[in-house]
Coordinates of C-alpha atoms in Angstrom, one line a residue:
Chain A
M280 CA 18.5 -12.9 14.4
S281 CA 19.3 -14.4 17.5
D282 CA 20.4 -11.3 21.0
I283 CA 23.0 -10.3 20.5
I284 CA 22.9 -8.6 24.2
E285 CA 20.7 -10.3 27.0
T286 CA 20.4 -9.0 30.4
N287 CA 18.4 -11.3 32.9
G288 CA 17.9 -8.7 36.3
L289 CA 20.3 -6.8 35.5
C290 CA 20.4 -3.9 38.7
K291 CA 22.7 -1.1 39.9
Q292 CA 22.6 0.7 43.3
Y293 CA 24.9 4.2 44.3
G294 CA 24.3 4.4 47.8
K295 CA 20.6 3.8 48.7
F296 CA 19.4 4.7 44.8
L297 CA 18.9 1.6 42.7
R298 CA 19.7 3.9 40.0
V299 CA 19.1 0.6 37.4
K300 CA 16.1 -1.7 38.6
D301 CA 15.8 -5.4 36.9
L302 CA 16.5 -4.5 32.9
D303 CA 16.0 -7.2 31.3
L304 CA 17.3 -5.8 27.7
K305 CA 17.0 -8.1 24.6
V306 CA 19.4 -6.4 21.4
P307 CA 18.6 -8.6 18.6
G308 CA 21.2 -9.0 16.1
G309 CA 21.9 -7.1 13.0
A310 CA 19.5 -4.0 13.6
V311 CA 20.1 -0.4 14.8
Y312 CA 18.8 -1.0 18.7
G313 CA 17.1 2.6 20.1
F314 CA 17.5 2.6 23.9
L315 CA 15.4 5.5 24.9
G316 CA 14.9 7.3 27.9
P317 CA 14.8 11.1 29.3
N318 CA 17.9 12.5 31.0
G319 CA 19.0 10.4 34.4
A320 CA 16.8 7.4 32.9
G321 CA 19.5 5.3 33.5
K322 CA 20.3 4.6 29.9
S323 CA 24.8 5.9 30.5
T324 CA 24.4 3.6 33.5
T325 CA 22.6 0.1 31.9
M326 CA 25.9 0.8 28.7
K327 CA 28.9 1.1 31.0
M328 CA 27.9 -1.9 32.9
L329 CA 27.7 -3.6 29.8
L330 CA 31.1 -2.6 28.7
G331 CA 32.2 -3.5 32.4
I332 CA 33.3 0.1 32.8
A333 CA 30.5 -0.2 35.9
R334 CA 29.7 -3.3 37.7
P335 CA 26.5 -4.4 38.2
T336 CA 25.3 -4.4 41.6
A337 CA 22.8 -7.8 40.1
G338 CA 21.8 -9.7 37.3
T339 CA 24.2 -10.9 35.1
I340 CA 25.1 -9.7 31.1
S341 CA 25.1 -11.7 28.0
V342 CA 27.0 -10.4 24.9
F343 CA 27.7 -13.0 21.5
G344 CA 25.6 -15.3 24.0
K345 CA 28.3 -15.9 26.7
Q346 CA 28.0 -14.7 30.5
V347 CA 30.4 -11.8 30.6
N348 CA 33.1 -12.0 33.7
S349 CA 35.8 -10.3 35.0
R350 CA 38.6 -12.8 33.2
N351 CA 36.4 -13.4 29.5
R352 CA 35.5 -9.0 29.3
L353 CA 38.3 -8.1 27.3
S354 CA 38.3 -11.1 24.8
I355 CA 34.4 -10.4 24.4
L356 CA 35.1 -6.8 24.3
K357 CA 37.7 -6.7 21.6
H358 CA 34.6 -7.2 19.0
V359 CA 32.9 -4.0 20.3
G360 CA 33.4 -0.6 19.8
S361 CA 31.9 1.9 22.1
L362 CA 31.5 5.8 22.8
I363 CA 30.2 6.6 25.9
E364 CA 28.4 10.0 27.1
S365 CA 31.5 12.1 25.5
P366 CA 34.5 11.4 23.3
S367 CA 37.3 10.0 24.6
Y368 CA 40.5 11.8 23.0
Y369 CA 44.1 12.6 24.1
G370 CA 44.0 16.9 22.8
H371 CA 48.0 17.0 21.9
L372 CA 47.9 14.6 19.7
T373 CA 46.3 15.0 16.5
G374 CA 43.4 12.6 15.3
A375 CA 45.5 9.4 13.1
E376 CA 48.3 9.6 16.5
N377 CA 44.5 9.0 19.1
L378 CA 43.7 5.7 16.8
R379 CA 47.2 4.7 16.4
I380 CA 46.6 4.5 20.0
I381 CA 44.0 2.4 20.5
C382 CA 45.3 0.5 17.1
V383 CA 48.0 -0.9 19.1
L384 CA 46.4 -1.7 22.7
K385 CA 43.3 -3.4 20.1
G386 CA 45.6 -5.0 18.5
V387 CA 44.2 -4.5 15.0
P388 CA 46.4 -3.3 11.7
D389 CA 47.6 0.6 11.7
R390 CA 45.6 0.0 7.8
D391 CA 42.3 -0.1 9.8
I392 CA 42.5 3.5 10.0
N393 CA 42.5 5.5 7.2
R394 CA 39.3 3.0 6.6
V395 CA 37.4 4.2 10.0
L396 CA 38.9 7.6 9.0
Q397 CA 37.4 7.5 5.2
I398 CA 33.9 6.1 6.8
V399 CA 33.6 9.2 9.0
R400 CA 35.2 11.5 7.0
L401 CA 37.9 13.1 8.6
E402 CA 40.5 11.2 6.5
N403 CA 41.8 15.6 5.2
Q404 CA 41.8 16.7 9.3
K405 CA 43.7 13.2 10.2
E406 CA 46.8 15.2 11.1
K407 CA 45.3 18.2 13.1
K408 CA 45.6 18.3 16.7
V409 CA 42.5 16.8 18.9
A410 CA 42.3 19.8 20.8
Q411 CA 41.6 22.2 17.6
Y412 CA 38.6 20.2 16.3
S413 CA 35.2 21.3 17.0
M414 CA 32.7 19.3 19.2
G415 CA 31.4 17.4 16.0
M416 CA 34.8 16.3 14.6
K417 CA 35.6 15.0 17.8
Q418 CA 32.5 12.7 18.0
R419 CA 33.4 11.6 14.5
L420 CA 36.7 10.3 15.8
G421 CA 34.3 9.7 18.7
L422 CA 32.9 7.1 16.2
A423 CA 35.8 6.4 14.1
C424 CA 37.5 5.0 17.1
A425 CA 34.7 2.4 17.4
L426 CA 35.1 1.4 14.8
L427 CA 38.3 0.3 14.5
G428 CA 38.8 -4.0 13.5
N429 CA 35.4 -3.2 12.7
P430 CA 33.4 -4.8 15.8
K431 CA 30.5 -6.8 15.4
L432 CA 28.6 -4.3 18.2
L433 CA 28.3 -0.9 18.1
I434 CA 27.4 0.9 21.9
L435 CA 26.7 4.5 21.3
D436 CA 25.5 6.7 24.2
E437 CA 23.7 9.8 22.9
P438 CA 26.4 9.9 20.0
T439 CA 24.8 12.9 18.0
N440 CA 25.0 15.6 20.7
G441 CA 26.3 18.3 20.3
L442 CA 26.3 17.9 16.9
D443 CA 24.8 20.5 14.6
P444 CA 22.2 19.9 12.5
A445 CA 24.1 19.1 9.4
G446 CA 25.8 17.0 11.5
I447 CA 23.5 15.1 13.8
Q448 CA 21.9 14.1 10.0
E449 CA 25.2 12.7 8.4
M450 CA 25.6 11.0 12.3
R451 CA 22.2 9.4 11.6
E452 CA 22.9 8.5 8.1
L453 CA 26.0 6.5 9.4
I454 CA 24.3 5.3 11.8
C455 CA 21.9 3.1 9.7
S456 CA 24.0 2.3 7.1
L457 CA 26.5 0.6 9.4
P458 CA 23.7 -3.0 9.8
Q459 CA 23.7 -3.1 6.1
Q460 CA 27.1 -2.5 5.0
Y461 CA 29.3 -3.8 7.9
G462 CA 26.9 -6.0 9.4
M463 CA 27.0 -4.8 12.9
T464 CA 24.5 -4.8 15.4
V465 CA 23.7 -1.4 16.6
M466 CA 22.8 0.0 20.2
V467 CA 22.6 3.5 20.1
S468 CA 21.3 6.0 22.7
S469 CA 19.0 8.7 22.9
H470 CA 16.9 11.4 25.3
L471 CA 15.4 12.0 21.4
L472 CA 12.0 10.5 20.0
S473 CA 12.1 11.0 16.7
E474 CA 16.0 10.2 16.5
I475 CA 15.2 7.0 17.6
D476 CA 11.8 6.6 15.5
Q477 CA 14.6 8.0 12.5
I478 CA 17.2 5.2 12.7
A479 CA 16.0 2.3 15.1
A480 CA 14.6 -0.7 14.3
N481 CA 14.1 -2.4 17.6
V482 CA 13.5 -0.1 20.4
G483 CA 13.6 -0.4 24.1
I484 CA 12.2 3.2 26.7
I485 CA 13.5 3.0 30.0
S486 CA 12.3 5.6 32.8
H487 CA 13.8 5.7 36.3
G488 CA 16.0 2.4 35.4
E489 CA 13.0 0.5 34.6
L490 CA 12.5 -1.1 31.0
V491 CA 9.2 0.1 30.6
F492 CA 8.7 -1.3 27.1
Q493 CA 10.8 -3.5 24.2
D494 CA 9.7 -4.5 20.8
R495 CA 9.7 -3.4 17.6
L496 CA 9.2 0.4 16.5
S497 CA 6.6 -0.5 14.2
T498 CA 5.0 -2.2 17.1
L499 CA 5.0 1.3 19.0
H500 CA 3.9 2.6 16.3
E501 CA 0.1 0.9 16.3
R502 CA 0.0 1.9 20.3
S503 CA -0.6 5.0 17.8
R504 CA -4.1 4.9 16.6
T505 CA -6.3 7.2 15.6
S506 CA -9.3 8.2 17.1
I507 CA -12.6 10.4 16.5
A508 CA -13.3 13.4 18.8
V509 CA -17.3 14.4 18.8
R510 CA -18.5 17.3 21.0
T511 CA -22.0 17.6 21.7
Q512 CA -24.0 19.9 23.5
N513 CA -25.3 16.9 26.0
N514 CA -22.8 14.3 26.3
E515 CA -24.6 12.6 28.8
A516 CA -27.3 12.0 26.0
A517 CA -24.5 11.4 23.4
V518 CA -23.1 8.6 24.9
R519 CA -26.6 6.4 25.4
I520 CA -27.1 7.1 21.6
F521 CA -23.8 5.7 20.5
D522 CA -24.1 2.9 23.1
E523 CA -27.8 2.0 21.6
Q524 CA -25.9 2.1 18.0
G525 CA -23.4 -0.3 19.4
V526 CA -20.1 2.3 19.4
S527 CA -17.9 2.0 22.5
C528 CA -17.4 5.7 23.2
R529 CA -14.7 7.5 25.9
R530 CA -15.0 10.7 27.7
Q531 CA -11.5 12.5 27.9
D532 CA -13.2 16.2 29.0
D533 CA -15.5 17.6 26.9
Y534 CA -15.6 15.1 24.6
L535 CA -16.5 12.1 23.6
L536 CA -13.6 9.5 21.9
L537 CA -15.1 7.6 19.1
P538 CA -12.8 4.1 17.9
K539 CA -11.5 4.6 14.3
L540 CA -14.5 4.5 12.0
S541 CA -15.2 4.6 8.0
D542 CA -17.3 8.2 6.8
N543 CA -20.4 6.3 6.0
E544 CA -20.3 4.9 9.8
L545 CA -19.8 8.4 11.1
A546 CA -22.1 10.1 9.1
G547 CA -24.9 7.4 10.4
H548 CA -24.3 8.0 13.4
I549 CA -24.2 12.0 13.7
S550 CA -27.4 12.2 11.9
G551 CA -28.5 10.0 14.9
L552 CA -27.6 12.8 17.5
F553 CA -29.0 15.5 14.7
E554 CA -32.7 13.0 14.7
S555 CA -32.4 13.0 18.6
K556 CA -32.1 17.0 18.5
I557 CA -28.7 17.2 19.9
G558 CA -26.7 19.6 18.6
V559 CA -22.8 18.7 17.7
V560 CA -20.5 21.2 17.7
R561 CA -17.2 19.4 17.4
I562 CA -15.7 16.9 14.7
E563 CA -12.0 16.3 15.1
E564 CA -9.9 13.1 14.2
R565 CA -7.0 12.6 16.8
R566 CA -4.1 10.7 16.4
K567 CA -2.2 9.6 19.3
S568 CA 1.4 10.3 18.8
L569 CA 4.5 8.7 19.7
E570 CA 5.1 10.9 22.0
D571 CA 1.8 11.2 23.8
I572 CA 3.4 7.2 23.8
F573 CA 6.1 8.0 25.2
I574 CA 5.1 10.2 28.3
E575 CA 2.5 7.3 28.9
L576 CA 5.2 5.7 29.5
T577 CA 7.2 7.2 31.3
G578 CA 5.4 9.6 32.8
T579 CA 8.6 12.2 32.0
A580 CA 8.0 14.7 28.7
V581 CA 9.7 14.0 25.9
S582 CA 12.7 16.0 24.1
L583 CA 12.2 16.1 20.8
Chain B
M296 CA 53.3 -4.9 28.8
I297 CA 55.5 -3.8 26.4
K298 CA 53.4 -2.3 23.6
A299 CA 51.3 -1.0 27.2
L300 CA 54.7 1.1 28.2
A301 CA 55.4 2.5 24.3
M302 CA 51.7 3.1 24.1
E303 CA 52.3 5.4 27.6
F304 CA 55.5 7.3 25.6
Q305 CA 53.5 8.1 22.9
K306 CA 50.7 10.0 24.7
I307 CA 53.1 12.2 26.4
R308 CA 54.3 13.1 22.9
R309 CA 54.6 16.8 22.6
R310 CA 54.0 17.3 27.1
K311 CA 58.1 17.5 27.4
V312 CA 58.3 15.7 30.4
W313 CA 61.2 15.6 29.8
A314 CA 62.1 19.4 30.1
I315 CA 60.5 18.6 34.0
V316 CA 63.0 16.5 35.0
A317 CA 66.2 18.4 33.1
A318 CA 64.1 21.7 34.3
L319 CA 64.3 20.8 38.0
I320 CA 68.0 18.7 38.1
S321 CA 69.8 21.5 36.0
V322 CA 68.5 23.7 39.7
Q323 CA 69.4 20.6 41.5
I324 CA 72.6 20.7 40.4
L325 CA 73.4 24.3 40.4
L326 CA 72.6 24.0 44.0
A327 CA 75.4 21.1 44.5
L328 CA 78.2 23.2 42.3
W329 CA 77.4 26.6 44.5
G330 CA 81.4 27.0 45.7
V331 CA 82.2 24.3 45.2
D332 CA 85.7 26.0 43.1
R333 CA 86.3 27.0 46.4
M334 CA 87.0 24.5 47.9
D335 CA 90.2 23.7 50.1
A336 CA 92.1 20.9 50.8
H337 CA 90.9 19.8 53.2
E338 CA 86.9 19.8 51.7
L339 CA 88.8 18.2 48.3
S340 CA 89.6 15.4 50.2
Q341 CA 86.1 14.4 51.4
G342 CA 84.6 16.1 48.1
W343 CA 82.8 12.3 47.0
M344 CA 81.3 12.6 50.9
H345 CA 80.6 15.9 50.1
F346 CA 78.3 15.3 47.2
L347 CA 77.3 12.2 49.0
Y348 CA 75.8 14.0 51.6
Q349 CA 74.5 17.2 50.1
F350 CA 72.7 15.5 47.1
P351 CA 69.9 13.4 49.2
I352 CA 69.2 16.4 51.1
L353 CA 68.3 18.6 47.6
N354 CA 67.1 15.6 47.4
S355 CA 64.1 15.4 49.8
I356 CA 63.5 18.7 48.2
M357 CA 63.3 18.5 44.8
M358 CA 62.7 15.0 44.3
P359 CA 59.6 15.4 45.8
V360 CA 58.4 17.4 43.5
M361 CA 59.6 15.7 40.4
A362 CA 58.0 12.9 41.2
A363 CA 54.7 14.8 41.5
V364 CA 54.2 16.5 38.2
V365 CA 56.1 13.6 36.5
A366 CA 53.1 12.0 37.7
S367 CA 50.6 14.5 37.5
R368 CA 51.6 14.5 33.7
L369 CA 51.0 11.1 32.9
C370 CA 48.1 11.2 34.7
D371 CA 46.5 14.5 33.5
I372 CA 45.8 13.2 30.0
E373 CA 44.0 10.7 31.4
H374 CA 41.1 12.6 33.0
K375 CA 41.7 15.4 30.4
G376 CA 40.6 13.3 27.3
Q377 CA 38.0 11.1 29.8
T378 CA 40.4 8.5 28.3
L379 CA 40.0 5.7 30.8
K380 CA 36.4 4.6 30.0
L381 CA 37.8 3.7 26.3
L382 CA 41.7 2.4 27.6
H383 CA 39.2 0.0 30.4
T384 CA 37.5 -1.5 27.8
V385 CA 40.8 -2.3 25.6
M386 CA 43.4 -3.2 27.9
P387 CA 43.4 -4.4 31.3
A388 CA 43.3 -1.7 34.1
G389 CA 46.5 -3.0 36.2
R390 CA 48.6 -3.3 32.6
L391 CA 47.7 0.4 32.1
F392 CA 48.2 0.8 35.6
A393 CA 51.4 -0.7 35.4
A394 CA 53.1 0.8 32.3
K395 CA 52.0 4.6 34.1
F396 CA 54.1 3.7 36.6
L397 CA 57.1 2.4 34.6
C398 CA 56.9 5.4 32.3
G399 CA 57.2 7.8 35.1
A400 CA 60.2 5.4 36.6
L401 CA 62.2 5.8 33.6
Y402 CA 62.2 9.3 34.0
M403 CA 63.0 9.5 37.3
L404 CA 65.6 6.6 37.5
A405 CA 66.9 8.4 34.1
A406 CA 66.7 12.2 37.0
A407 CA 68.8 9.9 39.0
L408 CA 71.3 8.6 36.7
L409 CA 71.7 12.1 35.6
Q410 CA 72.6 12.7 39.0
I411 CA 75.2 10.4 39.2
M412 CA 77.1 11.1 36.4
V413 CA 77.4 15.4 37.4
I414 CA 78.7 13.6 40.7
V415 CA 81.3 12.0 39.2
S416 CA 82.2 14.3 36.4
A417 CA 82.0 17.6 37.9
G418 CA 84.1 15.4 41.0
L419 CA 86.3 14.3 38.2
V420 CA 86.6 17.7 36.8
I421 CA 87.2 20.4 40.4
G422 CA 89.8 17.0 42.0
F423 CA 88.5 15.2 44.5
E424 CA 91.0 13.2 46.3
G425 CA 90.9 9.5 45.1
S426 CA 89.0 8.0 42.2
P427 CA 84.8 8.3 42.7
P428 CA 83.8 5.0 45.7
L429 CA 81.9 3.6 43.0
D430 CA 80.0 0.8 45.6
K431 CA 79.2 4.9 47.4
L432 CA 77.3 5.9 44.2
L433 CA 75.2 2.8 43.9
Y434 CA 73.9 2.5 47.0
Y435 CA 73.3 5.9 46.5
L436 CA 71.4 5.2 43.3
L437 CA 69.7 2.3 44.9
F438 CA 67.9 4.5 47.5
T439 CA 67.5 7.7 46.3
T440 CA 65.3 5.2 43.5
A441 CA 64.3 3.5 45.6
V442 CA 62.9 7.1 47.5
N443 CA 61.7 8.2 44.4
L444 CA 60.3 5.4 42.3
T445 CA 58.0 4.9 46.0
I446 CA 56.7 8.5 46.4
L447 CA 56.5 8.9 42.0
L448 CA 53.6 5.3 43.5
L449 CA 52.0 7.6 45.8
Q450 CA 51.8 10.5 43.4
Q451 CA 50.3 8.2 40.7
V452 CA 47.6 6.6 42.7
L453 CA 46.3 10.6 43.6
S454 CA 46.8 11.3 40.5
L455 CA 45.1 8.9 39.2
L456 CA 42.1 8.6 41.3
F457 CA 41.5 12.6 42.0
R458 CA 40.6 14.3 38.7
N459 CA 41.7 18.2 39.7
Q460 CA 45.6 17.7 40.1
M461 CA 45.8 20.0 42.2
I462 CA 44.7 17.7 45.4
P463 CA 48.3 15.2 44.4
L464 CA 50.7 18.5 43.9
T465 CA 49.5 20.1 47.3
V466 CA 50.7 16.4 48.6
G467 CA 54.0 16.1 47.0
I468 CA 55.0 19.9 47.8
I469 CA 53.8 19.4 51.5
G470 CA 55.7 15.9 51.3
S471 CA 58.6 17.2 50.4
F472 CA 58.7 20.1 53.2
A473 CA 58.1 17.7 55.6
G474 CA 61.2 15.0 54.2
L475 CA 63.2 18.3 54.9
F476 CA 61.9 19.5 58.1
I477 CA 61.9 15.6 59.8
M478 CA 65.6 16.1 58.7
F479 CA 66.3 17.3 62.1
F480 CA 64.1 15.5 64.1
P481 CA 65.9 11.6 65.1
Q482 CA 66.8 9.4 62.3
N483 CA 63.7 7.4 63.7
L484 CA 61.2 9.7 63.1
G485 CA 61.9 9.5 59.6
R486 CA 60.9 5.8 59.1
F487 CA 57.1 6.9 59.8
L488 CA 56.8 9.6 56.8
L489 CA 58.0 8.1 53.6
W490 CA 58.7 12.2 52.1
G491 CA 61.4 11.2 54.8
Y492 CA 63.4 8.2 53.4
Y493 CA 65.7 10.3 51.0
G494 CA 67.3 11.7 55.4
V495 CA 67.0 7.7 56.9
L496 CA 68.8 6.1 54.0
M497 CA 72.4 8.6 54.4
F498 CA 74.7 6.9 54.6
V499 CA 76.5 10.2 55.3
G500 CA 77.2 12.1 58.4
L501 CA 78.0 15.4 59.2
D502 CA 80.5 16.4 62.0
W503 CA 80.0 20.2 62.4
D504 CA 83.2 21.6 64.7
R505 CA 81.8 25.3 66.4
A506 CA 85.2 26.7 67.5
T507 CA 86.9 25.1 64.5
R508 CA 84.4 25.8 61.6
I509 CA 85.8 22.5 59.9
A510 CA 83.4 21.0 59.0
D511 CA 83.9 16.6 58.9
F512 CA 81.8 14.0 57.0
Y513 CA 81.9 10.3 57.8
Y514 CA 80.7 7.6 56.1
V515 CA 77.4 5.9 58.8
P516 CA 76.4 1.6 58.0
V517 CA 73.4 1.5 56.0
D518 CA 70.9 1.5 57.5
W519 CA 68.7 -1.8 56.1
T520 CA 65.9 -2.2 58.0
G521 CA 64.3 1.6 56.7
F522 CA 65.0 0.8 53.6
S523 CA 62.7 -2.9 53.8
I524 CA 60.0 -0.8 55.5
L525 CA 60.7 1.3 52.4
A526 CA 60.2 -1.7 50.3
I527 CA 56.8 -2.7 52.1
M528 CA 55.6 0.8 52.3
F529 CA 56.2 -0.2 47.9
C530 CA 54.3 -3.1 48.0
M531 CA 51.4 -1.7 49.8
I532 CA 51.1 1.0 48.1
Y533 CA 51.5 -0.7 44.7
I534 CA 48.3 -3.3 45.9
I535 CA 46.7 -0.9 47.4
G536 CA 46.6 1.7 45.0
R537 CA 46.1 -0.3 41.9
A538 CA 43.0 -2.4 43.5
L539 CA 41.7 1.1 44.6
F540 CA 42.2 1.8 40.5
I541 CA 40.6 -1.1 39.1
R542 CA 37.9 -0.8 41.1
K543 CA 37.2 2.5 39.9
E544 CA 34.4 2.8 38.3
M545 CA 33.8 5.5 35.2

């Protein structure tokens, strides 16, 4: 499917600080796009620019194939639902009253209120004042608000913030179901790699305002290759023997890292070491985790 | 626009904005009616002028506070619930600004109309000489509303731009005292202060004879230049305030 969101050279400067640098996002349609990055990487700023609530310093944004400008912004946003940072609500009004206000302003029929309340499972709480809602309920109301009018695109900024584990699970399932059930494209940001790993098909990783990776999540997984770590009593000599055997290896601390080998191949190479009287003291299988890749890409430890 | 205005009223349900207007107006009316039952024949003959002199002075204290509170109540809900970032994705910011102003303006207009009703009914009950001076009452409504709405507009701009509502409320209170204080200075000086326009646009003067202790009210020509300056101020505050609000990033 073609790209629903496309940005070219998107930049945002606050004072002298370039918060977002030359961002070229491509969000394919009909799937969940995970927008991943450490805290302060520029995720929210980017999403705000997509929604027109922050002005880009440079660059262009296209949504549904149309370049967004001040004249067509609202007509494009009619088909976009959003939940940015914390949910927006009037605490002194009930959940249903809150939704009715947005319904009227969006030009969506009133009957949509019950539909979205059912989706987020708030139908029994709709007559309660939002000030009395728990954080999780407010977050779900925010999502219900974003779902009003059945938009083609949902932009959700850290939607699981402040939710308990059960709420997080529920929100994830809901987000995953939206593309299949309603044909929506969902762009969801998070600083949690494990979360994006569970819900997204495509991923963009942003670090210090720059896009450091963008592709299918499976491509990222392919990078998490397995290697064999061998520690010997004479690594220099072992390297020479592996070279003679045609096995490329590289050093890491006290270990030699070999590519993934079959059991027979590995047994043969290790026998070679024994024959050369090199003592082998450790043999370990190592798998580069997604977190390792994330840290490699962003230079920042990932939140789990 | 009507939808946007209707939604402003929907948003302030249970916020009891009308109660604040009613409370402040009640206090003002009680102050105005204090002692009117002891009026002598001379005072009754000038009763209408007495009210049209006294109400603008009371307005300069009460109305800026009312405008500040009304604007703050209307705008604070958006800051508290962080709703501006959502509203900016469903409606033009300029329309939101206008709808909020219209909503507040209707409260301020209602307050001024309530005052007119009290002036007329109190005058008739007490027995002021002559019938109510309709033209003068219309001038009073026009000038009071014009100053009220300009102050409301300034308060709304401040309330929308600042999350902390203490800032606009403090401006409103300081403005109300400054407006009263500037009445003791020549009228031209009042033109430099928005809150001083209750005094600038007064069309009743007072001649107080120290020896006889008799107060004589008299009509003075309307200061249309002052009114024009106020209209220009309104337009400038609206244009600049709206632009600042639209430019504000969430």
